mmCIF file of C-alpha atoms and ligand atoms in Angstrom:
data_model
loop_
_atom_site.group_PDB
_atom_site.id
_atom_site.type_symbol
_atom_site.label_atom_id
_atom_site.label_comp_id
_atom_site.label_asym_id
_atom_site.label_seq_id
_atom_site.Cartn_x
_atom_site.Cartn_y
_atom_site.Cartn_z
ATOM 1 C CA MET A 1093 0.000 0.000 0.000
ATOM 2 C CA THR A 1094 1.062 3.604 -0.646
ATOM 3 C CA GLY A 1095 0.879 6.502 1.804
ATOM 4 C CA ALA A 1096 1.558 4.124 4.677
ATOM 5 C CA ASN A 1097 2.680 6.944 6.989
ATOM 6 C CA GLY A 1098 -0.276 9.194 6.227
ATOM 7 C CA GLN A 1099 -3.349 9.713 8.395
ATOM 8 C CA LEU A 1100 -5.471 7.119 6.659
ATOM 9 C CA GLY A 1101 -2.726 4.839 5.326
ATOM 10 C CA TRP A 1102 -1.366 4.262 8.809
ATOM 11 C CA ASP A 1103 -4.688 3.055 10.180
ATOM 12 C CA VAL A 1104 -5.503 0.989 7.099
ATOM 13 C CA ALA A 1105 -2.161 -0.814 7.390
ATOM 14 C CA GLU A 1106 -2.663 -1.384 11.123
ATOM 15 C CA ARG A 1107 -6.140 -2.746 10.486
ATOM 16 C CA LEU A 1108 -5.038 -5.147 7.753
ATOM 17 C CA ALA A 1109 -1.658 -6.279 9.086
ATOM 18 C CA PRO A 1110 -2.903 -8.992 11.459
ATOM 19 C CA GLU A 1111 -4.601 -10.892 8.639
ATOM 20 C CA HIS A 1112 -2.729 -9.832 5.517
ATOM 21 C CA ASP A 1113 0.830 -9.551 4.329
ATOM 22 C CA VAL A 1114 0.952 -5.763 4.058
ATOM 23 C CA VAL A 1115 3.857 -4.065 2.275
ATOM 24 C CA ARG A 1116 3.934 -0.462 3.482
ATOM 25 C CA TYR A 1117 5.327 2.080 1.045
ATOM 26 C CA ASP A 1118 6.106 5.560 2.287
ATOM 27 C CA LYS A 1119 7.790 8.333 0.330
ATOM 28 C CA GLU A 1120 11.221 6.909 1.051
ATOM 29 C CA HIS A 1121 10.407 3.467 -0.356
ATOM 30 C CA MET A 1122 8.279 4.617 -3.277
ATOM 31 C CA ASP A 1123 8.446 8.249 -4.304
ATOM 32 C CA LEU A 1124 5.242 8.859 -6.236
ATOM 33 C CA THR A 1125 6.912 11.632 -8.250
ATOM 34 C CA LYS A 1126 9.203 9.008 -9.806
ATOM 35 C CA THR A 1127 6.453 7.657 -12.006
ATOM 36 C CA SER A 1128 8.664 5.463 -14.157
ATOM 37 C CA ALA A 1129 9.914 3.489 -11.131
ATOM 38 C CA ILE A 1130 6.463 2.729 -9.719
ATOM 39 C CA GLY A 1131 5.603 -0.169 -12.008
ATOM 40 C CA ALA A 1132 8.812 -2.083 -11.351
ATOM 41 C CA ALA A 1133 8.607 -1.529 -7.589
ATOM 42 C CA LEU A 1134 5.066 -2.895 -7.458
ATOM 43 C CA ALA A 1135 5.817 -5.760 -9.822
ATOM 44 C CA ARG A 1136 8.551 -7.012 -7.470
ATOM 45 C CA GLU A 1137 5.974 -7.554 -4.715
ATOM 46 C CA GLU A 1138 3.442 -9.343 -6.952
ATOM 47 C CA PRO A 1139 0.500 -7.920 -4.959
ATOM 48 C CA ASP A 1140 -3.036 -9.306 -5.165
ATOM 49 C CA LEU A 1141 -4.336 -5.923 -4.153
ATOM 50 C CA ILE A 1142 -2.908 -2.404 -4.121
ATOM 51 C CA ILE A 1143 -4.319 0.143 -1.676
ATOM 52 C CA HIS A 1144 -3.395 3.613 -2.832
ATOM 53 C CA CYS A 1145 -3.632 6.092 0.064
ATOM 54 C CA GLY A 1146 -0.597 8.187 -0.903
ATOM 55 C CA ALA A 1147 -1.488 11.607 -2.234
ATOM 56 C CA TYR A 1148 -0.568 15.250 -2.405
ATOM 57 C CA THR A 1149 -3.107 16.605 0.103
ATOM 58 C CA LEU A 1150 -2.117 20.266 0.631
ATOM 59 C CA VAL A 1151 -5.228 21.731 -0.942
ATOM 60 C CA ASP A 1152 -4.178 25.404 -0.904
ATOM 61 C CA LYS A 1153 -0.507 24.850 -1.724
ATOM 62 C CA ALA A 1154 -1.630 22.738 -4.685
ATOM 63 C CA GLU A 1155 -2.764 25.922 -6.426
ATOM 64 C CA GLU A 1156 0.938 26.875 -6.607
ATOM 65 C CA GLU A 1157 2.597 23.449 -6.803
ATOM 66 C CA ARG A 1158 0.326 22.430 -9.634
ATOM 67 C CA GLU A 1159 2.705 20.133 -11.480
ATOM 68 C CA LEU A 1160 3.848 18.338 -8.352
ATOM 69 C CA CYS A 1161 0.266 17.781 -7.251
ATOM 70 C CA HIS A 1162 -0.695 16.519 -10.714
ATOM 71 C CA ALA A 1163 2.314 14.180 -10.842
ATOM 72 C CA ILE A 1164 1.502 12.596 -7.471
ATOM 73 C CA ASN A 1165 -2.288 12.456 -7.656
ATOM 74 C CA ALA A 1166 -2.942 11.842 -11.341
ATOM 75 C CA GLU A 1167 0.202 10.509 -13.035
ATOM 76 C CA ALA A 1168 1.348 8.217 -10.219
ATOM 77 C CA THR A 1169 -2.183 6.858 -9.921
ATOM 78 C CA ARG A 1170 -2.184 6.118 -13.650
ATOM 79 C CA ALA A 1171 1.129 4.264 -13.273
ATOM 80 C CA ILE A 1172 -0.237 2.270 -10.338
ATOM 81 C CA ALA A 1173 -3.418 1.387 -12.236
ATOM 82 C CA ALA A 1174 -1.390 0.350 -15.284
ATOM 83 C CA GLN A 1175 0.721 -1.984 -13.171
ATOM 84 C CA ALA A 1176 -2.364 -3.372 -11.435
ATOM 85 C CA ALA A 1177 -4.011 -4.041 -14.791
ATOM 86 C CA GLU A 1178 -0.900 -5.703 -16.164
ATOM 87 C CA SER A 1179 -0.381 -7.972 -13.176
ATOM 88 C CA GLY A 1180 -4.065 -8.662 -12.509
ATOM 89 C CA ALA A 1181 -4.035 -6.984 -9.094
ATOM 90 C CA ARG A 1182 -7.102 -5.285 -7.659
ATOM 91 C CA LEU A 1183 -6.896 -1.621 -6.677
ATOM 92 C CA ILE A 1184 -8.479 0.435 -3.913
ATOM 93 C CA TYR A 1185 -8.015 4.179 -4.489
ATOM 94 C CA VAL A 1186 -8.965 6.851 -1.980
ATOM 95 C CA SER A 1187 -10.514 9.930 -3.529
ATOM 96 C CA THR A 1188 -12.331 13.006 -2.316
ATOM 97 C CA ASP A 1189 -15.538 15.019 -2.028
ATOM 98 C CA TYR A 1190 -13.552 17.783 -3.773
ATOM 99 C CA VAL A 1191 -14.237 16.148 -7.149
ATOM 100 C CA PHE A 1192 -17.620 17.948 -6.883
ATOM 101 C CA ASP A 1193 -18.287 21.680 -7.139
ATOM 102 C CA GLY A 1194 -20.740 21.765 -4.230
ATOM 103 C CA THR A 1195 -23.599 23.444 -6.103
ATOM 104 C CA LYS A 1196 -26.018 20.493 -5.816
ATOM 105 C CA ARG A 1197 -28.777 20.958 -3.236
ATOM 106 C CA ASP A 1198 -28.807 17.298 -2.171
ATOM 107 C CA PRO A 1199 -26.036 14.873 -1.197
ATOM 108 C CA TYR A 1200 -23.920 13.776 -4.172
ATOM 109 C CA GLU A 1201 -24.460 10.333 -5.658
ATOM 110 C CA THR A 1202 -21.425 8.458 -6.975
ATOM 111 C CA ASP A 1203 -22.601 8.912 -10.568
ATOM 112 C CA ASP A 1204 -23.244 12.662 -10.341
ATOM 113 C CA PRO A 1205 -21.021 14.489 -12.821
ATOM 114 C CA PRO A 1206 -17.817 15.595 -11.113
ATOM 115 C CA HIS A 1207 -16.708 19.204 -11.529
ATOM 116 C CA PRO A 1208 -13.789 20.113 -9.278
ATOM 117 C CA ILE A 1209 -13.313 23.768 -8.368
ATOM 118 C CA ASN A 1210 -9.727 23.500 -7.159
ATOM 119 C CA HIS A 1211 -6.542 21.993 -8.558
ATOM 120 C CA TYR A 1212 -6.268 19.287 -5.895
ATOM 121 C CA GLY A 1213 -9.775 18.091 -6.784
ATOM 122 C CA GLN A 1214 -8.911 18.110 -10.482
ATOM 123 C CA THR A 1215 -5.851 15.951 -9.913
ATOM 124 C CA LYS A 1216 -7.733 13.481 -7.693
ATOM 125 C CA LEU A 1217 -10.380 13.233 -10.395
ATOM 126 C CA GLY A 1218 -7.517 12.681 -12.852
ATOM 127 C CA GLY A 1219 -6.497 9.699 -10.733
ATOM 128 C CA GLU A 1220 -10.051 8.337 -10.782
ATOM 129 C CA SER A 1221 -10.315 8.755 -14.543
ATOM 130 C CA ALA A 1222 -6.990 7.013 -15.153
ATOM 131 C CA ILE A 1223 -8.128 4.015 -13.126
ATOM 132 C CA LYS A 1224 -11.475 3.812 -14.916
ATOM 133 C CA ASP A 1225 -9.717 4.045 -18.317
ATOM 134 C CA ILE A 1226 -7.289 1.269 -17.548
ATOM 135 C CA MET A 1227 -8.893 -1.385 -15.363
ATOM 136 C CA LYS A 1228 -12.112 -2.948 -14.097
ATOM 137 C CA ARG A 1229 -11.307 -4.485 -10.711
ATOM 138 C CA TYR A 1230 -11.133 -1.242 -8.732
ATOM 139 C CA GLN A 1231 -12.853 0.279 -5.728
ATOM 140 C CA ILE A 1232 -12.727 4.071 -5.638
ATOM 141 C CA VAL A 1233 -13.550 5.333 -2.152
ATOM 142 C CA ARG A 1234 -14.435 9.023 -1.956
ATOM 143 C CA THR A 1235 -14.189 10.370 1.559
ATOM 144 C CA SER A 1236 -14.142 13.795 3.220
ATOM 145 C CA TRP A 1237 -12.878 15.876 6.177
ATOM 146 C CA VAL A 1238 -10.529 13.150 7.420
ATOM 147 C CA PHE A 1239 -9.123 13.043 10.960
ATOM 148 C CA GLY A 1240 -6.790 10.470 12.480
ATOM 149 C CA SER A 1241 -3.883 10.278 14.871
ATOM 150 C CA HIS A 1242 -1.066 10.360 12.276
ATOM 151 C CA GLY A 1243 -0.795 13.766 10.684
ATOM 152 C CA SER A 1244 -2.465 17.129 10.939
ATOM 153 C CA ASN A 1245 -6.174 17.738 10.652
ATOM 154 C CA PHE A 1246 -8.972 20.139 11.616
ATOM 155 C CA VAL A 1247 -9.572 18.579 15.047
ATOM 156 C CA LYS A 1248 -5.940 18.957 16.081
ATOM 157 C CA THR A 1249 -5.912 22.551 14.809
ATOM 158 C CA MET A 1250 -9.090 23.430 16.745
ATOM 159 C CA VAL A 1251 -7.762 21.837 19.945
ATOM 160 C CA ARG A 1252 -4.527 23.820 19.619
ATOM 161 C CA LEU A 1253 -6.334 27.100 18.874
ATOM 162 C CA GLY A 1254 -8.952 26.444 21.557
ATOM 163 C CA LYS A 1255 -6.159 26.348 24.156
ATOM 164 C CA GLU A 1256 -4.681 29.614 22.913
ATOM 165 C CA ARG A 1257 -7.721 31.791 22.184
ATOM 166 C CA GLU A 1258 -11.056 32.720 23.694
ATOM 167 C CA THR A 1259 -12.766 33.258 20.341
ATOM 168 C CA LEU A 1260 -12.403 31.421 17.049
ATOM 169 C CA ARG A 1261 -13.902 32.311 13.667
ATOM 170 C CA VAL A 1262 -14.948 29.246 11.683
ATOM 171 C CA VAL A 1263 -16.619 28.894 8.291
ATOM 172 C CA ALA A 1264 -20.308 28.006 8.552
ATOM 173 C CA ASP A 1265 -21.342 27.814 4.887
ATOM 174 C CA GLN A 1266 -19.467 24.641 3.896
ATOM 175 C CA VAL A 1267 -21.290 21.465 4.869
ATOM 176 C CA GLY A 1268 -19.897 17.934 4.783
ATOM 177 C CA SER A 1269 -19.069 14.873 6.872
ATOM 178 C CA PRO A 1270 -16.078 14.445 9.154
ATOM 179 C CA THR A 1271 -14.484 11.013 8.790
ATOM 180 C CA TYR A 1272 -12.396 9.104 11.329
ATOM 181 C CA THR A 1273 -9.546 7.117 9.780
ATOM 182 C CA VAL A 1274 -10.143 4.168 12.124
ATOM 183 C CA ASP A 1275 -13.744 3.830 10.924
ATOM 184 C CA LEU A 1276 -12.864 4.252 7.259
ATOM 185 C CA ALA A 1277 -10.050 1.715 7.638
ATOM 186 C CA GLY A 1278 -12.625 -0.756 8.973
ATOM 187 C CA LEU A 1279 -14.786 -0.278 5.898
ATOM 188 C CA MET A 1280 -11.790 -0.562 3.598
ATOM 189 C CA ALA A 1281 -10.909 -3.844 5.292
ATOM 190 C CA GLU A 1282 -14.413 -5.047 4.373
ATOM 191 C CA MET A 1283 -13.776 -3.949 0.795
ATOM 192 C CA VAL A 1284 -10.509 -5.889 0.741
ATOM 193 C CA GLY A 1285 -12.593 -8.994 1.336
ATOM 194 C CA SER A 1286 -15.170 -8.105 -1.313
ATOM 195 C CA GLU A 1287 -15.312 -8.363 -5.078
ATOM 196 C CA CYS A 1288 -17.898 -5.556 -5.308
ATOM 197 C CA TYR A 1289 -16.162 -3.112 -7.621
ATOM 198 C CA GLY A 1290 -17.042 0.477 -8.421
ATOM 199 C CA THR A 1291 -17.117 3.911 -6.851
ATOM 200 C CA TYR A 1292 -18.235 4.429 -3.256
ATOM 201 C CA HIS A 1293 -18.843 7.367 -0.962
ATOM 202 C CA ALA A 1294 -17.600 6.609 2.524
ATOM 203 C CA THR A 1295 -17.717 9.061 5.422
ATOM 204 C CA ASN A 1296 -18.989 8.978 8.975
ATOM 205 C CA GLU A 1297 -22.767 9.397 9.093
ATOM 206 C CA GLY A 1298 -24.411 12.803 9.422
ATOM 207 C CA PHE A 1299 -23.522 16.230 8.128
ATOM 208 C CA CYS A 1300 -22.289 19.451 9.692
ATOM 209 C CA SER A 1301 -20.602 22.717 8.832
ATOM 210 C CA TRP A 1302 -16.997 23.359 9.857
ATOM 211 C CA HIS A 1303 -18.496 25.729 12.442
ATOM 212 C CA GLN A 1304 -20.688 22.987 13.934
ATOM 213 C CA PHE A 1305 -17.729 20.607 13.857
ATOM 214 C CA ALA A 1306 -15.585 23.119 15.774
ATOM 215 C CA ALA A 1307 -18.385 23.778 18.284
ATOM 216 C CA GLU A 1308 -18.721 20.048 18.972
ATOM 217 C CA ILE A 1309 -14.946 19.743 19.514
ATOM 218 C CA MET A 1310 -15.086 22.548 22.083
ATOM 219 C CA ARG A 1311 -18.178 21.041 23.737
ATOM 220 C CA MET A 1312 -16.486 17.659 24.072
ATOM 221 C CA LYS A 1313 -13.408 19.342 25.523
ATOM 222 C CA GLY A 1314 -15.617 21.159 28.034
ATOM 223 C CA TRP A 1315 -14.225 24.502 26.853
ATOM 224 C CA ARG A 1316 -16.250 27.700 26.599
ATOM 225 C CA THR A 1317 -14.361 28.999 23.572
ATOM 226 C CA GLU A 1318 -16.683 31.193 21.546
ATOM 227 C CA ILE A 1319 -16.997 30.020 17.953
ATOM 228 C CA GLU A 1320 -18.035 32.800 15.612
ATOM 229 C CA ALA A 1321 -19.763 31.645 12.439
ATOM 230 C CA ILE A 1322 -18.291 33.252 9.336
ATOM 231 C CA ALA A 1323 -18.823 32.891 5.589
ATOM 232 C CA SER A 1324 -16.239 31.375 3.246
ATOM 233 C CA ALA A 1325 -15.964 34.832 1.690
ATOM 234 C CA ASP A 1326 -14.690 36.148 5.051
ATOM 235 C CA TYR A 1327 -11.932 33.519 5.149
ATOM 236 C CA PRO A 1328 -10.332 33.652 1.711
ATOM 237 C CA THR A 1329 -8.096 30.707 0.822
ATOM 238 C CA LYS A 1330 -5.991 30.046 -2.287
ATOM 239 C CA ALA A 1331 -8.179 27.081 -3.240
ATOM 240 C CA LEU A 1332 -11.951 27.293 -3.481
ATOM 241 C CA ARG A 1333 -13.891 24.677 -1.492
ATOM 242 C CA PRO A 1334 -17.321 23.230 -2.339
ATOM 243 C CA LYS A 1335 -20.163 24.587 -0.174
ATOM 244 C CA ASN A 1336 -21.959 21.242 -0.298
ATOM 245 C CA SER A 1337 -19.640 18.301 0.327
ATOM 246 C CA ARG A 1338 -22.401 15.928 1.401
ATOM 247 C CA LEU A 1339 -21.976 12.454 -0.082
ATOM 248 C CA SER A 1340 -24.843 9.997 -0.473
ATOM 249 C CA LYS A 1341 -24.173 6.446 0.784
ATOM 250 C CA ARG A 1342 -26.570 4.774 -1.629
ATOM 251 C CA SER A 1343 -23.736 2.917 -3.394
ATOM 252 C CA LEU A 1344 -22.486 1.515 -0.080
ATOM 253 C CA ASP A 1345 -26.005 0.355 0.807
ATOM 254 C CA ASP A 1346 -26.553 -1.202 -2.626
ATOM 255 C CA ALA A 1347 -23.329 -3.206 -2.362
ATOM 256 C CA GLY A 1348 -24.192 -4.365 1.167
ATOM 257 C CA PHE A 1349 -21.356 -2.532 2.927
ATOM 258 C CA ARG A 1350 -22.001 -1.254 6.434
ATOM 259 C CA ARG A 1351 -22.302 2.475 6.933
ATOM 260 C CA LEU A 1352 -19.893 4.134 9.354
ATOM 261 C CA PRO A 1353 -20.993 5.419 12.793
ATOM 262 C CA THR A 1354 -22.053 9.057 13.211
ATOM 263 C CA TRP A 1355 -19.357 11.717 13.088
ATOM 264 C CA GLN A 1356 -20.149 12.713 16.689
ATOM 265 C CA ASP A 1357 -19.562 9.136 17.875
ATOM 266 C CA ALA A 1358 -16.341 9.005 15.842
ATOM 267 C CA LEU A 1359 -15.160 12.343 17.208
ATOM 268 C CA ALA A 1360 -15.773 11.236 20.813
ATOM 269 C CA ARG A 1361 -13.675 8.084 20.290
ATOM 270 C CA TYR A 1362 -10.939 10.086 18.559
ATOM 271 C CA MET A 1363 -10.795 12.642 21.391
ATOM 272 C CA ARG A 1364 -10.411 9.781 23.891
ATOM 273 C CA GLU A 1365 -7.679 8.259 21.730
ATOM 274 C CA MET A 1366 -5.807 11.579 21.602
ATOM 275 C CA LYS A 1367 -6.132 12.034 25.367
ATOM 276 C CA GLU A 1368 -4.727 8.586 26.031
ATOM 277 C CA ALA A 1369 -1.869 8.996 23.530
HETATM 278 N N1 LIG B 939 -7.347 14.638 4.566
HETATM 279 C C1 LIG B 939 -8.595 14.782 4.124
HETATM 280 O O1 LIG B 939 -9.401 15.541 4.698
HETATM 281 C C2 LIG B 939 -9.065 14.031 2.902
HETATM 282 C C3 LIG B 939 -10.358 14.280 2.428
HETATM 283 C C4 LIG B 939 -10.797 13.554 1.303
HETATM 284 C C5 LIG B 939 -9.959 12.635 0.714
HETATM 285 N N2 LIG B 939 -8.697 12.439 1.185
HETATM 286 C C6 LIG B 939 -7.854 11.452 0.514
HETATM 287 O O2 LIG B 939 -7.566 10.440 1.446
HETATM 288 C C7 LIG B 939 -6.277 9.893 1.177
HETATM 289 C C8 LIG B 939 -5.474 9.865 2.463
HETATM 290 O O3 LIG B 939 -5.359 11.214 2.929
HETATM 291 P P1 LIG B 939 -4.660 11.542 4.309
HETATM 292 O O4 LIG B 939 -5.502 12.519 5.038
HETATM 293 O O5 LIG B 939 -4.227 10.289 4.985
HETATM 294 O O6 LIG B 939 -3.401 12.346 3.762
HETATM 295 P P2 LIG B 939 -1.943 12.457 4.337
HETATM 296 O O7 LIG B 939 -1.935 12.275 5.814
HETATM 297 O O8 LIG B 939 -1.401 13.726 3.755
HETATM 298 O O9 LIG B 939 -1.230 11.213 3.681
HETATM 299 C C9 LIG B 939 -0.804 11.200 2.367
HETATM 300 C C10 LIG B 939 0.447 10.371 2.309
HETATM 301 O O10 LIG B 939 0.965 10.450 0.976
HETATM 302 C C11 LIG B 939 2.351 10.586 1.079
HETATM 303 N N3 LIG B 939 2.979 11.241 -0.046
HETATM 304 C C12 LIG B 939 2.915 12.542 -0.397
HETATM 305 N N4 LIG B 939 3.721 12.776 -1.441
HETATM 306 C C13 LIG B 939 4.316 11.592 -1.736
HETATM 307 C C14 LIG B 939 5.288 11.189 -2.689
HETATM 308 N N5 LIG B 939 5.826 12.040 -3.564
HETATM 309 N N6 LIG B 939 5.658 9.890 -2.706
HETATM 310 C C15 LIG B 939 5.156 9.010 -1.824
HETATM 311 N N7 LIG B 939 4.255 9.336 -0.889
HETATM 312 C C16 LIG B 939 3.844 10.615 -0.842
HETATM 313 C C17 LIG B 939 2.568 11.421 2.318
HETATM 314 O O11 LIG B 939 3.871 11.248 2.783
HETATM 315 P P3 LIG B 939 4.572 12.414 3.656
HETATM 316 O O12 LIG B 939 3.757 12.518 4.893
HETATM 317 O O13 LIG B 939 5.935 11.876 3.870
HETATM 318 O O14 LIG B 939 4.515 13.642 2.815
HETATM 319 C C18 LIG B 939 1.534 10.856 3.258
HETATM 320 O O15 LIG B 939 2.035 9.793 4.004
HETATM 321 C C19 LIG B 939 -5.683 10.729 0.062
HETATM 322 O O16 LIG B 939 -5.875 10.061 -1.156
HETATM 323 C C20 LIG B 939 -6.506 12.001 0.080
HETATM 324 O O17 LIG B 939 -6.558 12.581 -1.205
HETATM 325 C C21 LIG B 939 -8.245 13.096 2.278
#
């Protein structure tokens, strides 16, 4: 698997390792910018299944490092898919809610037309398209607002800022679903054991704005930090973000996969995990 030291990759590897022979690639062992070396490196391992969690994930910086982001998210994914197709390996690829523009009123279905509004989203969609062009035995797992113990994320940022400040300003007009890596790793382990191919949306259940997410973090901490609701326009970032990131789970239901617990339940477990760490 790629991205083995990332937020999600770490927990996926931990989840699978007891039952499977997991080869963990981090940047040192497989640099995804060295596209031409990817095929040979994977071929040596003769994998039955490749789980591709490695990605360029700096959404704002991607607007400047466009080529690097494209190389890692689109070109490397194409090389991985090509090797999988050649060797007959299955592929699980993690993608994002940012393939959508967020203008739909309802949650996005997996077959809604993608239309990314930032470069990161375009490159992740490029990865999806490459896979679909090249092979059939793939599972594309679109997730959103990921938090886990390995790496930085919104929860860690809010906890740090909540300690330092009495008031925080948080965007209230972007709605989506926070997703705990441990829960998503559990679902991906189910997918490893399944031959149900296709594109899935996989997040913790329920929706919230970033503002509601931040307020719940403070509530669980028992802090009285005031969270001011602001509009995206009041917090300009280099990359645009979709206002509606809600993902429908119909494809998961249809394939018989279990939905993940609510994001509040996931957040409570994560906060306990961080406290104990
Ligand atoms: N984070 C989110 O909110 C979110 C939301 C939707 C979808 N996703 C998708 O979920 C997947 C996992 O994301 P995550 O949150 O676990 O991200 P992450 O913590 O940033 O992990 C990504 C991993 O990719 C590795 N990587 C980056 N450049 C590389 C290169 N040139 N060669 C090899 N490895 C490289 C990183 O290594 P280093 O740490 O050494 O750089 C890191 O271990 C990604 O596909 C992402 O697009 C994430």
